[in-house]
Short mmCIF file of C-alpha atoms in Angstrom, two decimals:
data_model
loop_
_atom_site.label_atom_id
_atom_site.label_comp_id
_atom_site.label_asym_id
_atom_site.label_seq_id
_atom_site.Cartn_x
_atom_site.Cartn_y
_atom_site.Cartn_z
CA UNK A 1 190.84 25.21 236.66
CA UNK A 2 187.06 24.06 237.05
CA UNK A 3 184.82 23.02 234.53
CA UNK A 4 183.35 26.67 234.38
CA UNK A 5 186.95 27.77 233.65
CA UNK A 6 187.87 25.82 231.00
CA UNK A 7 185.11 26.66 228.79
CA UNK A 8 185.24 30.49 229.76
CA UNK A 9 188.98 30.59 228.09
CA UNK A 10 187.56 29.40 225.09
CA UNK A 11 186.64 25.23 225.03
CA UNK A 12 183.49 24.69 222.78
CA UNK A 13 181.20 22.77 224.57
CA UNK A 14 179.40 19.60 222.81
CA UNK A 15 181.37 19.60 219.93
CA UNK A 16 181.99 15.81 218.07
CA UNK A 17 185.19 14.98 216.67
CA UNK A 18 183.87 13.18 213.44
CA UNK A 19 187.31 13.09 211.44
CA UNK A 20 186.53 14.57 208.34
CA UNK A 21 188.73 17.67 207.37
CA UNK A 22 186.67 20.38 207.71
CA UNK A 23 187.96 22.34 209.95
CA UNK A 24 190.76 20.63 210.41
CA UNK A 25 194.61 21.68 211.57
CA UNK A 26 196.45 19.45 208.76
CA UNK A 27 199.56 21.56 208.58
CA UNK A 28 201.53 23.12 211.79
CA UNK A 29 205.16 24.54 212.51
CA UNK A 30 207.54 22.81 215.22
CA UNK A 31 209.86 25.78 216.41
CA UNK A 32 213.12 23.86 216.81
CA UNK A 33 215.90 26.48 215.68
CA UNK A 34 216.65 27.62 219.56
CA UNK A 35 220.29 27.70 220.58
CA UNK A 36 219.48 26.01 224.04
CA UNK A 37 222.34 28.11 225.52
CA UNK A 38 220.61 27.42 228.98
CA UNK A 39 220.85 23.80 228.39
CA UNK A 40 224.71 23.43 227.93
CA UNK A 41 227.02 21.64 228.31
CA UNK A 42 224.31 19.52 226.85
CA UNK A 43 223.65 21.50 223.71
CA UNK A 44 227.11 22.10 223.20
CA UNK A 45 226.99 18.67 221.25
CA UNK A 46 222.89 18.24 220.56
CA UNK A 47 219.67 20.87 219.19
CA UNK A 48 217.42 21.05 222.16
CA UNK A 49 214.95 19.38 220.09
CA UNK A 50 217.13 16.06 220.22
CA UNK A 51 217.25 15.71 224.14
CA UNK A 52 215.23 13.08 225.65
CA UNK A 53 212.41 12.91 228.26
CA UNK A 54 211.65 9.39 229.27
CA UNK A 55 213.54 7.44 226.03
CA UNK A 56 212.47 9.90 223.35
CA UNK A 57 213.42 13.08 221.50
CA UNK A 58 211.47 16.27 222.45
CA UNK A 59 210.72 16.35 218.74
CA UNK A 60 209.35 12.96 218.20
CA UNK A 61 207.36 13.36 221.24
CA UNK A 62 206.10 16.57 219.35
CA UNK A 63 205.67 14.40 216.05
CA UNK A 64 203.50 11.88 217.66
CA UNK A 65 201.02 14.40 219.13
CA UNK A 66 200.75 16.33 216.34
CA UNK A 67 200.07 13.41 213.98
CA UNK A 68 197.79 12.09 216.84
CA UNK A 69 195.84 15.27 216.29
CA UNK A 70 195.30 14.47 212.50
CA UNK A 71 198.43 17.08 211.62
CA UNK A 72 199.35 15.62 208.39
CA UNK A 73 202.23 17.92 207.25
CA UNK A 74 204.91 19.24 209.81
CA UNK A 75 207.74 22.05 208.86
CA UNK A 76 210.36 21.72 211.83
CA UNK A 77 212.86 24.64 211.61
CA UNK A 78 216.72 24.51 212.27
CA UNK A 79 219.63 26.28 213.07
CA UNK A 80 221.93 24.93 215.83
CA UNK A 81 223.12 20.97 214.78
CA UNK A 82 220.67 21.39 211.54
CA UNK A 83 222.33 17.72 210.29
CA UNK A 84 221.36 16.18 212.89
CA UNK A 85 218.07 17.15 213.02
CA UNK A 86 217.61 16.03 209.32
CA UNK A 87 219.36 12.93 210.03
CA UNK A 88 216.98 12.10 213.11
CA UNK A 89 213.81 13.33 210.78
CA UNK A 90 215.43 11.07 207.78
CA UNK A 91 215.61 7.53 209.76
CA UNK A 92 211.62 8.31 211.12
CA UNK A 93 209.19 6.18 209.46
CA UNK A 94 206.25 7.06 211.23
CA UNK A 95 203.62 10.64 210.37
CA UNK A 96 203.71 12.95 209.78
CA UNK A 97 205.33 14.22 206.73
CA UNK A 98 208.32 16.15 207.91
CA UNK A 99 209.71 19.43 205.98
CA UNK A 100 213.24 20.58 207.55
CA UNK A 101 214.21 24.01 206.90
CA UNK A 102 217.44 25.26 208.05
CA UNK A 103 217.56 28.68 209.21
CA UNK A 104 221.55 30.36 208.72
CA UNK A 105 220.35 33.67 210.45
CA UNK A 106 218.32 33.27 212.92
CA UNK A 107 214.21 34.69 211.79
CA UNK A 108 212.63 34.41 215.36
CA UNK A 109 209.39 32.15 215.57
CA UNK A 110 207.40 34.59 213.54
CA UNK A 111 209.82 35.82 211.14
CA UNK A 112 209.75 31.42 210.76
CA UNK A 113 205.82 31.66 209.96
CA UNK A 114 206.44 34.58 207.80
CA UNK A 115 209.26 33.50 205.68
CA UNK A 116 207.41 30.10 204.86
CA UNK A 117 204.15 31.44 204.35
CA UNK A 118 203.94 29.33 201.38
CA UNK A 119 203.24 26.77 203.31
CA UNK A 120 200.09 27.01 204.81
CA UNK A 121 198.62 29.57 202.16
CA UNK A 122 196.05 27.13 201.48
CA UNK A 123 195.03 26.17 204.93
CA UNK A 124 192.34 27.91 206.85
CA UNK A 125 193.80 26.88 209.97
CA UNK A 126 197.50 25.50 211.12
CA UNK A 127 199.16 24.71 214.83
CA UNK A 128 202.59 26.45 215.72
CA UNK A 129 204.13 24.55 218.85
CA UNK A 130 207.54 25.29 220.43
CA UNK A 131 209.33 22.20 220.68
CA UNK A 132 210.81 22.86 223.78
CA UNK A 133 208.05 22.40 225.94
CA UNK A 134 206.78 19.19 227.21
CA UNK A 135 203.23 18.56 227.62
CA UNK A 136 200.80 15.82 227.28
CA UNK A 137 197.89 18.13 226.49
CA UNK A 138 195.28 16.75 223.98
CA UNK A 139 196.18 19.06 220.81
CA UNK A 140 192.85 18.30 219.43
CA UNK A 141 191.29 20.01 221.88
CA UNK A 142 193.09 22.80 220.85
CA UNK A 143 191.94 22.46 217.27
CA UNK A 144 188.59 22.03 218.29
CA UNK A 145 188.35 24.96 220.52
CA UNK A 146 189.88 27.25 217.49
CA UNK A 147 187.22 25.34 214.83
CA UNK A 148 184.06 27.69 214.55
CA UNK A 149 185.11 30.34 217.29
CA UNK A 150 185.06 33.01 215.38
CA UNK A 151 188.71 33.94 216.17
CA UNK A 152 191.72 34.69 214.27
CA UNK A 153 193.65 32.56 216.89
CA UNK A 154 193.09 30.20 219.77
CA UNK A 155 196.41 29.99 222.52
CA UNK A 156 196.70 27.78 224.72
CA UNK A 157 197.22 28.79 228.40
CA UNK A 158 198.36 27.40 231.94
CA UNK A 159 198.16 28.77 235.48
CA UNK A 160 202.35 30.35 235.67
CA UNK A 161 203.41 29.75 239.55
CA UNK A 162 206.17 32.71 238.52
CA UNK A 163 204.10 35.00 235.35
CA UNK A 164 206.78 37.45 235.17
CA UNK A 165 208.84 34.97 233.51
CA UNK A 166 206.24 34.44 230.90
CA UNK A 167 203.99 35.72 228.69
CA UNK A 168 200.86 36.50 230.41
CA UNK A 169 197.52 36.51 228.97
CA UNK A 170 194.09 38.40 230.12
CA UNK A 171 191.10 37.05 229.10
CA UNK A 172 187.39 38.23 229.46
CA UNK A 173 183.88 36.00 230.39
CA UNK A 174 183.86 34.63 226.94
CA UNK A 175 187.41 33.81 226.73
CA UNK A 176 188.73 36.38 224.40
CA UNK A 177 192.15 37.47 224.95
CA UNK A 178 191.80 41.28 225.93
CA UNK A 179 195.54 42.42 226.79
CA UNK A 180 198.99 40.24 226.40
CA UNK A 181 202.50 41.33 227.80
CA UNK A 182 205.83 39.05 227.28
CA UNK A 183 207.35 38.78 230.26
CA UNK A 184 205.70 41.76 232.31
CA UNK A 185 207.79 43.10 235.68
CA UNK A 186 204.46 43.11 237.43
CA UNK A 187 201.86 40.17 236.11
CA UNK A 188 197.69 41.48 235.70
CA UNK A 189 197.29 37.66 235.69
CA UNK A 190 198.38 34.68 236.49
CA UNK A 191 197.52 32.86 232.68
CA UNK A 192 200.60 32.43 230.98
CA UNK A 193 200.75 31.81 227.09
CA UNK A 194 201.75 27.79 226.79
CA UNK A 195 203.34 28.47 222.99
CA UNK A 196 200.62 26.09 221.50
CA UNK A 197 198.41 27.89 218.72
CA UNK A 198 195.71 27.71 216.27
CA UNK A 199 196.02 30.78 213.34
CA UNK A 200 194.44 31.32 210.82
CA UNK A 201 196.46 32.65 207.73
CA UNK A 202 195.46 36.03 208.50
CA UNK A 203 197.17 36.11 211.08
CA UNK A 204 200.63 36.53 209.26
CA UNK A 205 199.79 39.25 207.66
CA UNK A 206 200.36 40.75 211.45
CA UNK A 207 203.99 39.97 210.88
CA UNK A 208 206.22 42.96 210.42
CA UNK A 209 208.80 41.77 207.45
CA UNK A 210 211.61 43.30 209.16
CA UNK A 211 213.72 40.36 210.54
CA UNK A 212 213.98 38.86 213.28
CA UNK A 213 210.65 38.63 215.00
CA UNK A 214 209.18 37.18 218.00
CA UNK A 215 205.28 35.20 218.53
CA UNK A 216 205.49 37.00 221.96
CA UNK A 217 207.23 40.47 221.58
CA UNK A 218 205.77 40.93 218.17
CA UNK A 219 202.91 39.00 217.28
CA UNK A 220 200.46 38.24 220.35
CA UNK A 221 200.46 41.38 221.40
CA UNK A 222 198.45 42.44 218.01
CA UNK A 223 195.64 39.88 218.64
CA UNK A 224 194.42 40.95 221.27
CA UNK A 225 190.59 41.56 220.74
CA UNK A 226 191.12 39.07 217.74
CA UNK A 227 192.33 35.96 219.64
CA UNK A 228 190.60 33.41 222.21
CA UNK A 229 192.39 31.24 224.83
CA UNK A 230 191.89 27.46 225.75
CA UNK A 231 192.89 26.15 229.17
CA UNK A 232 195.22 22.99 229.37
CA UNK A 233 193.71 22.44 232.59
CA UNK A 234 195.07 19.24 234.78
CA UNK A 235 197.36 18.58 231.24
CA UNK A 236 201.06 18.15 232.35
CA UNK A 237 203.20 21.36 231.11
CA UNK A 238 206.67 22.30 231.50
CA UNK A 239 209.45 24.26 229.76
CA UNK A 240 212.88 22.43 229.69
CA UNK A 241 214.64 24.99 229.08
CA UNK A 242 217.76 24.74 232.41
CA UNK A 243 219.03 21.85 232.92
CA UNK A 244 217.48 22.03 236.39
CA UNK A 245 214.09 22.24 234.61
CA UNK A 246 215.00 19.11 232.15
CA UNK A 247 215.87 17.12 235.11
CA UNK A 248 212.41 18.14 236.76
CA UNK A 249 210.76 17.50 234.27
CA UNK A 250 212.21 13.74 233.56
CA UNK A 251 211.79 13.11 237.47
CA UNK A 252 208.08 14.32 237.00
CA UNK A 253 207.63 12.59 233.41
CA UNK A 254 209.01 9.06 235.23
CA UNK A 255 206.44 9.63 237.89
CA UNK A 256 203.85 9.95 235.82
CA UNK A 257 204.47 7.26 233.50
CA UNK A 258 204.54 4.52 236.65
CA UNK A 259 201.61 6.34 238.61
#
């Protein structure tokens, strides 16, 4: 995407990042409680979130960015290997604060939001990132593009060679999200949703209680009209979710590192 693109999916032009906490995203959810049954044998022994890309985790890599963002607070959810996520999160010493919570049944990433609702009560804005995804995309300018739109959330999205296999997002001139289907047979657009957002606690009172539920079967769908989108633009993006997709994505990862 151009320029003109980027800020027609919902970048706010000339704003200053001046560090003070108005505004700010200090709390946000890392969705790590996936099985990874695609990834095996190499999640028959390891939680997706523990596989490496380039000599780290998936989840510190996630860490990093979102203390690098000013995220202050992070509540990583678990289910498959939950020890060894809490051992990995106990021997960090590094932001953000870290709260593990262990998922027997699986709630599905919004039943996650729902269920620990508690947590960002107080906030008037929080992130929600899958951890499976790797990306180098600026979170900030996620948080920025959310701060002052007007919206009840801000999603990031990417260009999807193959949309079907995603969620895909329509947007109008001003970058509000005007329809959403997960994983639609035939695709109205090629923007796919990148599973990087900015809500607002309102937004969980969208949440059906009835468990499990899904961000993109249950959730996105009733934003539309409510939501805006923000373009990761030239920002590297991937899911690892195959292990022909994790090795991609380290080839591509140790490519860009050396460029």
């Amino acid at each position: 995407m151009g320029t003109r693109d980027r800020q027609g999916v919902g970048l706010m032009g000339g704003q200053q990042r001046d560090g003070s906490q108005r505004g700010a995203a200090r709390k946000a959810f890392l969705l790590a409680a996936g099985l990874g049954t695609r990834l095996r044998p190499v999640t028959d022994a390891l939680p997706k979130c523990l596989v490496e890309v380039g000599g780290r985790t998936m989840l510190d890599r996630w860490l990093d960015s979102l203390a690098a963002a000013g995220v202050e607070e992070v509540l990583v959810n678990t289910h498959h290997f939950a020890e060894l996520v809490e051992a990995h999160v106990a021997v960090r010493a590094t932001p953000p604060v870290v709260r593990v919570v262990n998922e027997p049944e699986l709630l599905g990433s919004a039943g996650t939001l729902l269920a620990n609702r508690d947590f960002v009560d107080d906030d008037e804005m929080f992130l929600v990132v899958n951890a499976d995804n790797l990306t180098d995309f600026d979170l900030r300018e996620l948080i920025d593009a959310h701060r002052g739109s007007g919206a009840d959330a801000t999603l990031a999205v990417f260009r999807a060679a193959r949309p079907s296999e995603c969620g895909v997002v329509e947007v109008d001139d001003g970058g509000w999200v005007v329809g959403f289907v997960e994983k639609p047979a035939e695709p109205r657009s090629d923007l796919a949703n990148a599973g990087m957002y900015a809500f607002g606690p309102s937004v969980l009172d969208l949440v059906e209680p009835s468990l499990p539920r899904d961000i993109g079967f249950d959730l996105l769908g009733r934003l539309v009209g409510r939501a805006r989108a923000v373009a990761i633009g030239d920002s590297y993006f991937t899911d690892i979710g195959t292990l022909s997709a994790l090795e991609q994505a380290r080839q591509a990862w140790e490519s860009r590192a050396t460029a």
